[in-house]
Tab-separated table of C-alpha atoms in Angstrom:
chain	number	residue	atom	x	y	z
A	15	MET	CA	11.202	-14.022	-17.466
A	16	LYS	CA	10.808	-13.486	-13.743
A	17	ARG	CA	9.096	-10.305	-12.582
A	18	ASP	CA	9.460	-8.482	-9.253
A	19	PHE	CA	7.191	-5.991	-7.513
A	20	THR	CA	9.490	-3.893	-5.339
A	21	LYS	CA	7.595	-0.625	-5.973
A	22	LEU	CA	4.653	0.563	-8.052
A	23	LEU	CA	6.829	1.942	-10.857
A	24	ASP	CA	8.220	-1.561	-11.467
A	25	ILE	CA	5.110	-2.169	-13.561
A	26	SER	CA	3.315	-0.252	-16.285
A	27	ARG	CA	-0.010	1.572	-16.330
A	28	ASP	CA	-1.483	-1.202	-18.505
A	29	GLU	CA	-0.255	-3.865	-16.081
A	30	VAL	CA	-1.772	-2.032	-13.101
A	31	THR	CA	-5.057	-1.737	-15.007
A	32	TYR	CA	-4.980	-5.491	-15.678
A	33	LEU	CA	-4.380	-6.248	-11.970
A	34	LEU	CA	-7.308	-4.051	-10.909
A	35	GLU	CA	-9.617	-5.792	-13.383
A	36	ARG	CA	-8.335	-9.198	-12.321
A	37	ALA	CA	-8.883	-8.371	-8.632
A	38	LYS	CA	-12.493	-7.512	-9.447
A	39	TYR	CA	-12.913	-10.927	-11.107
A	40	LEU	CA	-11.240	-12.798	-8.251
A	41	LYS	CA	-13.390	-10.970	-5.686
A	42	ASP	CA	-16.509	-11.906	-7.617
A	43	ILE	CA	-15.728	-15.629	-7.932
A	44	ARG	CA	-14.707	-15.833	-4.255
A	45	THR	CA	-18.043	-14.277	-3.286
A	46	ARG	CA	-19.822	-16.880	-5.418
A	47	GLY	CA	-17.782	-19.744	-3.946
A	48	ILE	CA	-16.091	-20.683	-7.228
A	49	GLU	CA	-12.793	-22.505	-6.686
A	50	HIS	CA	-9.753	-21.096	-8.516
A	51	ARG	CA	-6.398	-22.716	-7.704
A	52	PRO	CA	-3.713	-21.638	-10.219
A	53	LEU	CA	-0.974	-21.819	-7.550
A	54	LYS	CA	-1.504	-25.517	-6.769
A	55	GLY	CA	1.887	-27.049	-5.983
A	56	LYS	CA	3.597	-23.667	-5.482
A	57	ASN	CA	5.193	-22.445	-2.238
A	58	ILE	CA	5.476	-18.766	-1.312
A	59	ALA	CA	7.779	-17.623	1.502
A	60	MET	CA	6.642	-14.641	3.578
A	61	ILE	CA	9.379	-12.888	5.582
A	62	PHE	CA	8.348	-10.514	8.363
A	63	GLU	CA	10.771	-8.071	9.958
A	64	LYS	CA	7.824	-5.839	10.950
A	65	ALA	CA	4.674	-6.881	12.784
A	66	SER	CA	1.617	-7.256	10.594
A	67	THR	CA	-2.114	-7.971	10.673
A	68	ARG	CA	-3.536	-7.139	7.237
A	69	THR	CA	-0.440	-7.997	5.174
A	70	ARG	CA	0.055	-11.379	6.823
A	71	VAL	CA	-3.573	-12.514	6.874
A	72	SER	CA	-4.473	-11.211	3.414
A	73	PHE	CA	-1.427	-12.814	1.779
A	74	GLU	CA	-1.750	-16.106	3.691
A	75	VAL	CA	-5.473	-16.474	2.965
A	76	GLY	CA	-4.913	-15.391	-0.628
A	77	ILE	CA	-2.192	-17.988	-1.175
A	78	HIS	CA	-4.482	-20.654	0.322
A	79	ASP	CA	-7.396	-19.545	-1.873
A	80	LEU	CA	-5.202	-19.873	-4.968
A	81	GLY	CA	-4.118	-23.404	-3.983
A	82	GLY	CA	-0.583	-22.529	-2.894
A	83	ASN	CA	1.319	-23.064	0.359
A	84	ALA	CA	2.532	-20.166	2.523
A	85	VAL	CA	5.833	-20.516	4.411
A	86	ILE	CA	5.885	-17.944	7.236
A	87	MET	CA	9.307	-16.711	8.355
A	88	ASN	CA	9.993	-14.190	11.112
A	89	ALA	CA	13.321	-12.596	10.271
A	90	ASN	CA	14.637	-12.852	13.830
A	91	GLU	CA	14.140	-16.627	13.649
A	92	THR	CA	16.097	-17.050	10.403
A	93	GLN	CA	19.702	-16.699	9.309
A	94	LEU	CA	18.724	-13.343	7.781
A	95	GLY	CA	18.206	-12.058	11.325
A	96	ARG	CA	21.669	-13.315	12.280
A	97	GLY	CA	23.376	-11.380	9.538
A	98	GLU	CA	23.325	-13.771	6.592
A	99	PRO	CA	23.974	-11.726	3.424
A	100	ILE	CA	20.856	-10.947	1.403
A	101	ARG	CA	22.419	-12.508	-1.664
A	102	ASP	CA	22.751	-15.853	0.135
A	103	THR	CA	19.224	-15.806	1.535
A	104	ALA	CA	17.914	-14.978	-1.936
A	105	ARG	CA	19.811	-17.811	-3.601
A	106	VAL	CA	18.930	-20.394	-0.950
A	107	LEU	CA	15.210	-19.588	-0.891
A	108	SER	CA	15.145	-19.629	-4.695
A	109	ARG	CA	15.939	-23.363	-4.443
A	110	TYR	CA	12.981	-24.019	-2.109
A	111	VAL	CA	10.075	-21.731	-2.956
A	112	ASP	CA	8.436	-20.098	-5.972
A	113	ALA	CA	8.217	-16.491	-4.714
A	114	ILE	CA	9.063	-14.340	-1.681
A	115	MET	CA	6.922	-11.638	-0.074
A	116	ILE	CA	8.885	-9.549	2.435
A	117	ARG	CA	7.746	-6.871	4.915
A	118	THR	CA	10.817	-5.089	6.179
A	119	TYR	CA	12.394	-1.725	6.995
A	120	GLU	CA	14.912	-1.009	4.248
A	121	GLN	CA	14.038	-0.840	0.562
A	122	ASP	CA	17.606	-2.013	-0.143
A	123	VAL	CA	16.717	-5.399	1.401
A	124	VAL	CA	13.836	-5.888	-1.038
A	125	GLU	CA	15.911	-4.742	-3.989
A	126	GLY	CA	18.792	-6.992	-2.893
A	127	LEU	CA	16.495	-9.998	-2.827
A	128	ALA	CA	15.135	-9.056	-6.253
A	129	LYS	CA	18.670	-8.763	-7.641
A	130	TRP	CA	19.901	-12.123	-6.381
A	131	ALA	CA	16.772	-14.319	-6.371
A	132	SER	CA	15.686	-16.262	-9.435
A	133	ILE	CA	12.054	-16.091	-8.268
A	134	PRO	CA	9.610	-13.139	-8.004
A	135	ILE	CA	10.026	-10.790	-5.028
A	136	ILE	CA	7.061	-8.825	-3.644
A	137	ASN	CA	7.409	-5.748	-1.431
A	138	GLY	CA	4.895	-6.211	1.404
A	139	LEU	CA	6.029	-2.878	2.914
A	140	THR	CA	9.269	-0.988	3.486
A	141	ASP	CA	10.021	2.384	5.033
A	142	LEU	CA	10.011	3.890	1.515
A	143	TYR	CA	7.167	2.179	-0.323
A	144	HIS	CA	3.875	0.348	0.273
A	145	PRO	CA	2.937	-0.657	-3.285
A	146	CYS	CA	0.449	-3.455	-2.472
A	147	GLN	CA	-1.535	-0.990	-0.338
A	148	ILE	CA	-1.778	1.575	-3.131
A	149	LEU	CA	-2.784	-1.016	-5.746
A	150	SER	CA	-5.560	-2.047	-3.383
A	151	ASP	CA	-6.508	1.592	-2.733
A	152	LEU	CA	-6.795	2.317	-6.462
A	153	TYR	CA	-9.013	-0.744	-6.824
A	154	THR	CA	-11.178	0.345	-3.877
A	155	ILE	CA	-11.650	3.860	-5.266
A	156	ALA	CA	-12.606	2.402	-8.645
A	157	GLU	CA	-15.059	0.075	-6.913
A	158	PHE	CA	-16.828	2.878	-5.018
A	159	LYS	CA	-16.473	5.670	-7.579
A	160	GLU	CA	-16.527	3.634	-10.834
A	161	GLY	CA	-13.000	4.774	-11.764
A	162	PHE	CA	-10.438	7.280	-10.543
A	163	ASP	CA	-9.180	9.175	-13.621
A	164	ASN	CA	-11.469	12.200	-13.126
A	165	LEU	CA	-11.426	12.372	-9.342
A	166	LYS	CA	-9.570	14.709	-7.017
A	167	ILE	CA	-7.684	12.411	-4.648
A	168	VAL	CA	-6.111	13.877	-1.505
A	169	TYR	CA	-3.532	12.493	0.904
A	170	ILE	CA	-3.112	14.136	4.312
A	171	GLY	CA	-0.425	13.356	6.867
A	172	ASP	CA	3.075	11.925	6.947
A	173	GLY	CA	5.229	11.831	3.805
A	174	ASN	CA	5.877	8.160	4.422
A	175	ASN	CA	5.844	4.921	2.409
A	176	VAL	CA	2.130	5.282	1.663
A	177	ALA	CA	2.642	8.865	0.445
A	178	ASN	CA	5.576	7.822	-1.768
A	179	SER	CA	3.541	5.054	-3.358
A	180	TRP	CA	0.605	7.430	-3.942
A	181	ILE	CA	2.994	9.740	-5.801
A	182	GLU	CA	4.079	6.781	-7.927
A	183	ALA	CA	0.406	6.132	-8.733
A	184	SER	CA	-0.035	9.784	-9.706
A	185	ILE	CA	2.954	9.486	-12.068
A	186	LEU	CA	1.579	6.317	-13.696
A	187	PHE	CA	-1.985	7.600	-14.153
A	188	ASN	CA	-1.541	11.411	-14.227
A	189	LEU	CA	-3.839	11.532	-11.225
A	190	ASN	CA	-5.360	14.708	-9.843
A	191	LEU	CA	-3.508	14.201	-6.551
A	192	SER	CA	-3.171	16.827	-3.814
A	193	MET	CA	-1.091	16.232	-0.695
A	194	ALA	CA	-1.062	18.122	2.597
A	195	ILE	CA	2.168	17.266	4.425
A	196	PRO	CA	4.269	19.319	6.902
A	197	GLN	CA	7.486	20.776	5.470
A	198	ASN	CA	9.793	18.595	7.557
A	199	TYR	CA	8.004	15.344	6.688
A	200	ARG	CA	7.878	15.530	2.882
A	201	PRO	CA	8.005	12.432	0.603
A	202	LEU	CA	11.055	11.514	-1.482
A	203	ASP	CA	12.434	14.521	-3.423
A	204	MET	CA	13.097	12.463	-6.559
A	205	LEU	CA	9.432	11.436	-6.690
A	206	LEU	CA	8.178	14.965	-6.027
A	207	GLU	CA	10.272	16.315	-8.889
A	208	LYS	CA	8.852	13.744	-11.258
A	209	ALA	CA	5.277	14.170	-9.997
A	210	LYS	CA	5.381	17.940	-10.539
A	211	GLU	CA	5.640	17.312	-14.305
A	212	ASN	CA	1.917	16.510	-13.955
A	213	LYS	CA	0.089	19.863	-13.680
A	214	LYS	CA	-2.665	18.188	-11.641
A	215	PHE	CA	-0.267	17.234	-8.827
A	216	MET	CA	-0.040	19.601	-5.873
A	217	ILE	CA	1.662	19.503	-2.461
A	218	THR	CA	1.042	21.997	0.318
A	219	ASP	CA	1.303	22.255	4.087
A	220	ASP	CA	-2.323	23.496	4.299
A	221	PRO	CA	-4.839	20.621	4.651
A	222	TYR	CA	-7.797	22.963	3.988
A	223	GLU	CA	-6.314	23.985	0.639
A	224	ALA	CA	-5.637	20.351	-0.283
A	225	VAL	CA	-9.153	19.039	0.433
A	226	HIS	CA	-11.018	21.759	-1.486
A	227	ASN	CA	-13.552	19.900	-3.707
A	228	ALA	CA	-11.964	16.540	-2.868
A	229	ASP	CA	-13.617	13.334	-4.052
A	230	VAL	CA	-11.374	11.043	-1.986
A	231	ILE	CA	-9.299	11.748	1.142
A	232	ASN	CA	-6.655	9.351	2.437
A	233	THR	CA	-4.676	9.421	5.625
A	234	ASP	CA	-2.297	7.219	7.608
A	235	VAL	CA	-0.857	7.082	11.110
A	236	TRP	CA	1.376	9.924	12.249
A	237	VAL	CA	3.840	7.568	13.986
A	238	SER	CA	4.833	4.475	12.021
A	239	MET	CA	6.572	1.385	13.405
A	240	GLY	CA	10.139	2.242	14.411
A	241	GLN	CA	9.318	5.945	15.004
A	242	GLU	CA	7.998	5.577	18.561
A	243	LYS	CA	10.784	7.771	19.980
A	244	GLU	CA	9.473	10.655	17.826
A	245	MET	CA	5.883	10.275	19.035
A	246	GLU	CA	5.455	13.554	20.932
A	247	GLU	CA	7.350	15.577	18.320
A	248	ARG	CA	5.194	14.104	15.556
A	249	LYS	CA	1.924	14.677	17.399
A	250	LEU	CA	2.794	18.382	17.573
A	251	ALA	CA	3.884	18.576	13.928
A	252	PHE	CA	0.719	16.867	12.620
A	253	ALA	CA	-1.805	18.374	15.049
A	254	SER	CA	-3.545	20.431	12.336
A	255	TYR	CA	-3.683	17.508	9.869
A	256	LYS	CA	-6.489	15.593	11.584
A	257	ILE	CA	-9.467	14.563	9.438
A	258	ASP	CA	-12.483	15.961	11.262
A	259	ASP	CA	-15.899	17.367	10.392
A	260	ASP	CA	-14.576	20.911	10.057
A	261	LEU	CA	-12.001	19.850	7.449
A	262	LEU	CA	-14.578	17.814	5.518
A	263	LYS	CA	-16.752	20.909	4.979
A	264	ASN	CA	-14.248	21.847	2.250
A	265	ALA	CA	-14.578	18.534	0.386
A	266	LYS	CA	-17.428	17.379	-1.869
A	267	SER	CA	-20.540	16.198	-0.039
A	268	ASP	CA	-20.049	12.625	-1.317
A	269	VAL	CA	-16.351	12.505	-0.412
A	270	MET	CA	-14.877	9.062	0.253
A	271	ILE	CA	-12.602	8.661	3.300
A	272	MET	CA	-9.835	6.052	3.335
A	273	HIS	CA	-7.366	4.830	5.944
A	274	CYS	CA	-4.919	1.963	5.414
A	275	LEU	CA	-5.113	1.004	9.125
A	276	PRO	CA	-4.338	0.642	11.954
A	277	ALA	CA	-6.153	3.876	12.839
A	278	TYR	CA	-5.525	5.925	15.958
A	279	ARG	CA	-8.927	7.450	16.742
A	280	ASN	CA	-8.980	11.181	17.457
A	281	GLN	CA	-5.373	11.475	16.332
A	282	GLU	CA	-5.129	11.422	12.504
A	283	ILE	CA	-8.919	10.923	12.200
A	284	THR	CA	-11.761	11.572	14.616
A	285	ASP	CA	-13.756	8.642	15.899
A	286	SER	CA	-16.989	10.031	14.450
A	287	VAL	CA	-15.529	10.469	10.948
A	288	PHE	CA	-13.967	7.006	11.067
A	289	GLU	CA	-17.244	5.356	12.020
A	290	ARG	CA	-19.212	7.292	9.398
A	291	TYR	CA	-16.904	6.010	6.670
A	292	GLN	CA	-16.055	2.614	8.164
A	293	ASN	CA	-17.570	0.736	5.222
A	294	ASN	CA	-15.107	2.423	2.835
A	295	ILE	CA	-12.238	1.758	5.209
A	296	PHE	CA	-12.919	-1.917	5.914
A	297	THR	CA	-13.643	-2.637	2.250
A	298	GLN	CA	-10.265	-1.010	1.553
A	299	ALA	CA	-8.716	-3.496	4.008
A	300	GLU	CA	-10.602	-6.450	2.502
A	301	ASN	CA	-9.456	-5.548	-0.994
A	302	ARG	CA	-5.831	-6.203	-0.049
A	303	LEU	CA	-6.827	-9.888	-0.284
A	304	HIS	CA	-8.297	-9.710	-3.784
A	305	LEU	CA	-5.647	-7.423	-5.229
A	306	GLN	CA	-2.743	-9.446	-3.834
A	307	LYS	CA	-4.282	-12.637	-5.235
A	308	ALA	CA	-4.302	-10.968	-8.648
A	309	LEU	CA	-0.664	-9.964	-8.146
A	310	LEU	CA	0.427	-13.464	-7.070
A	311	GLU	CA	-1.392	-15.069	-9.981
A	312	TRP	CA	0.164	-12.600	-12.444
A	313	LEU	CA	3.699	-13.103	-11.124
A	314	LEU	CA	3.558	-16.900	-10.794
A	315	THR	CA	1.537	-18.226	-13.723
């Protein structure tokens, strides 16, 4: 039976736990130079409607590591960019390749591919969800903190795709998750309603309240791709949501700072805080590679 990964809640808590453990194994054998090529002979298409550094390189290197072949497609250079129906693109590519990873704007595009393709579909990012990022973030927290079940995890900033996927993680694992997000930039209502069934979930517009006794603090850019026209309005709305030394006084002394990158220094995070926690942040970026290899292996073998 084919499986898709269009959002975190497509898979179960046990399956996420397996992927995190498998990523740890794959990271270890890569470090030791042990060859592991379960995707030999398989082709994976990667469709990009949005620019990418980490998603493209981590997936392409991961596919190569696993013995597969990556087929890179920029949407504006394909029939998809000229208006070909999703159902046709899905059915055509299903005849050529073994899986599709897509980074696009609309979640409906990913779900349309999943509906019509006979091969696994992976959401590399949409405006609503960023599930590969959050899988990697959970793995990174577990790596640094030896687990995440008993930690207070905080997200500060825009109620965007990253925030929505963090809420999905909180639903799956009953996480102690606090979010500080301005009223007009809240995550999806349907997710908030479900998350509030967990008494440990909290959302506020006060970042100081959210970070009290925090073990982990996450943030993201204030202006995502496609929102450039809102830049000045957003800078004003998020001005008090910057991660700086004053805010961190309210967190635990061994707090872990995360950022899914790219980071805009002295906007959502000060330069000094970023540099102090850069090892966390760049390990978080590296772990996209190991986690996505685990995901590809799980979906294709």
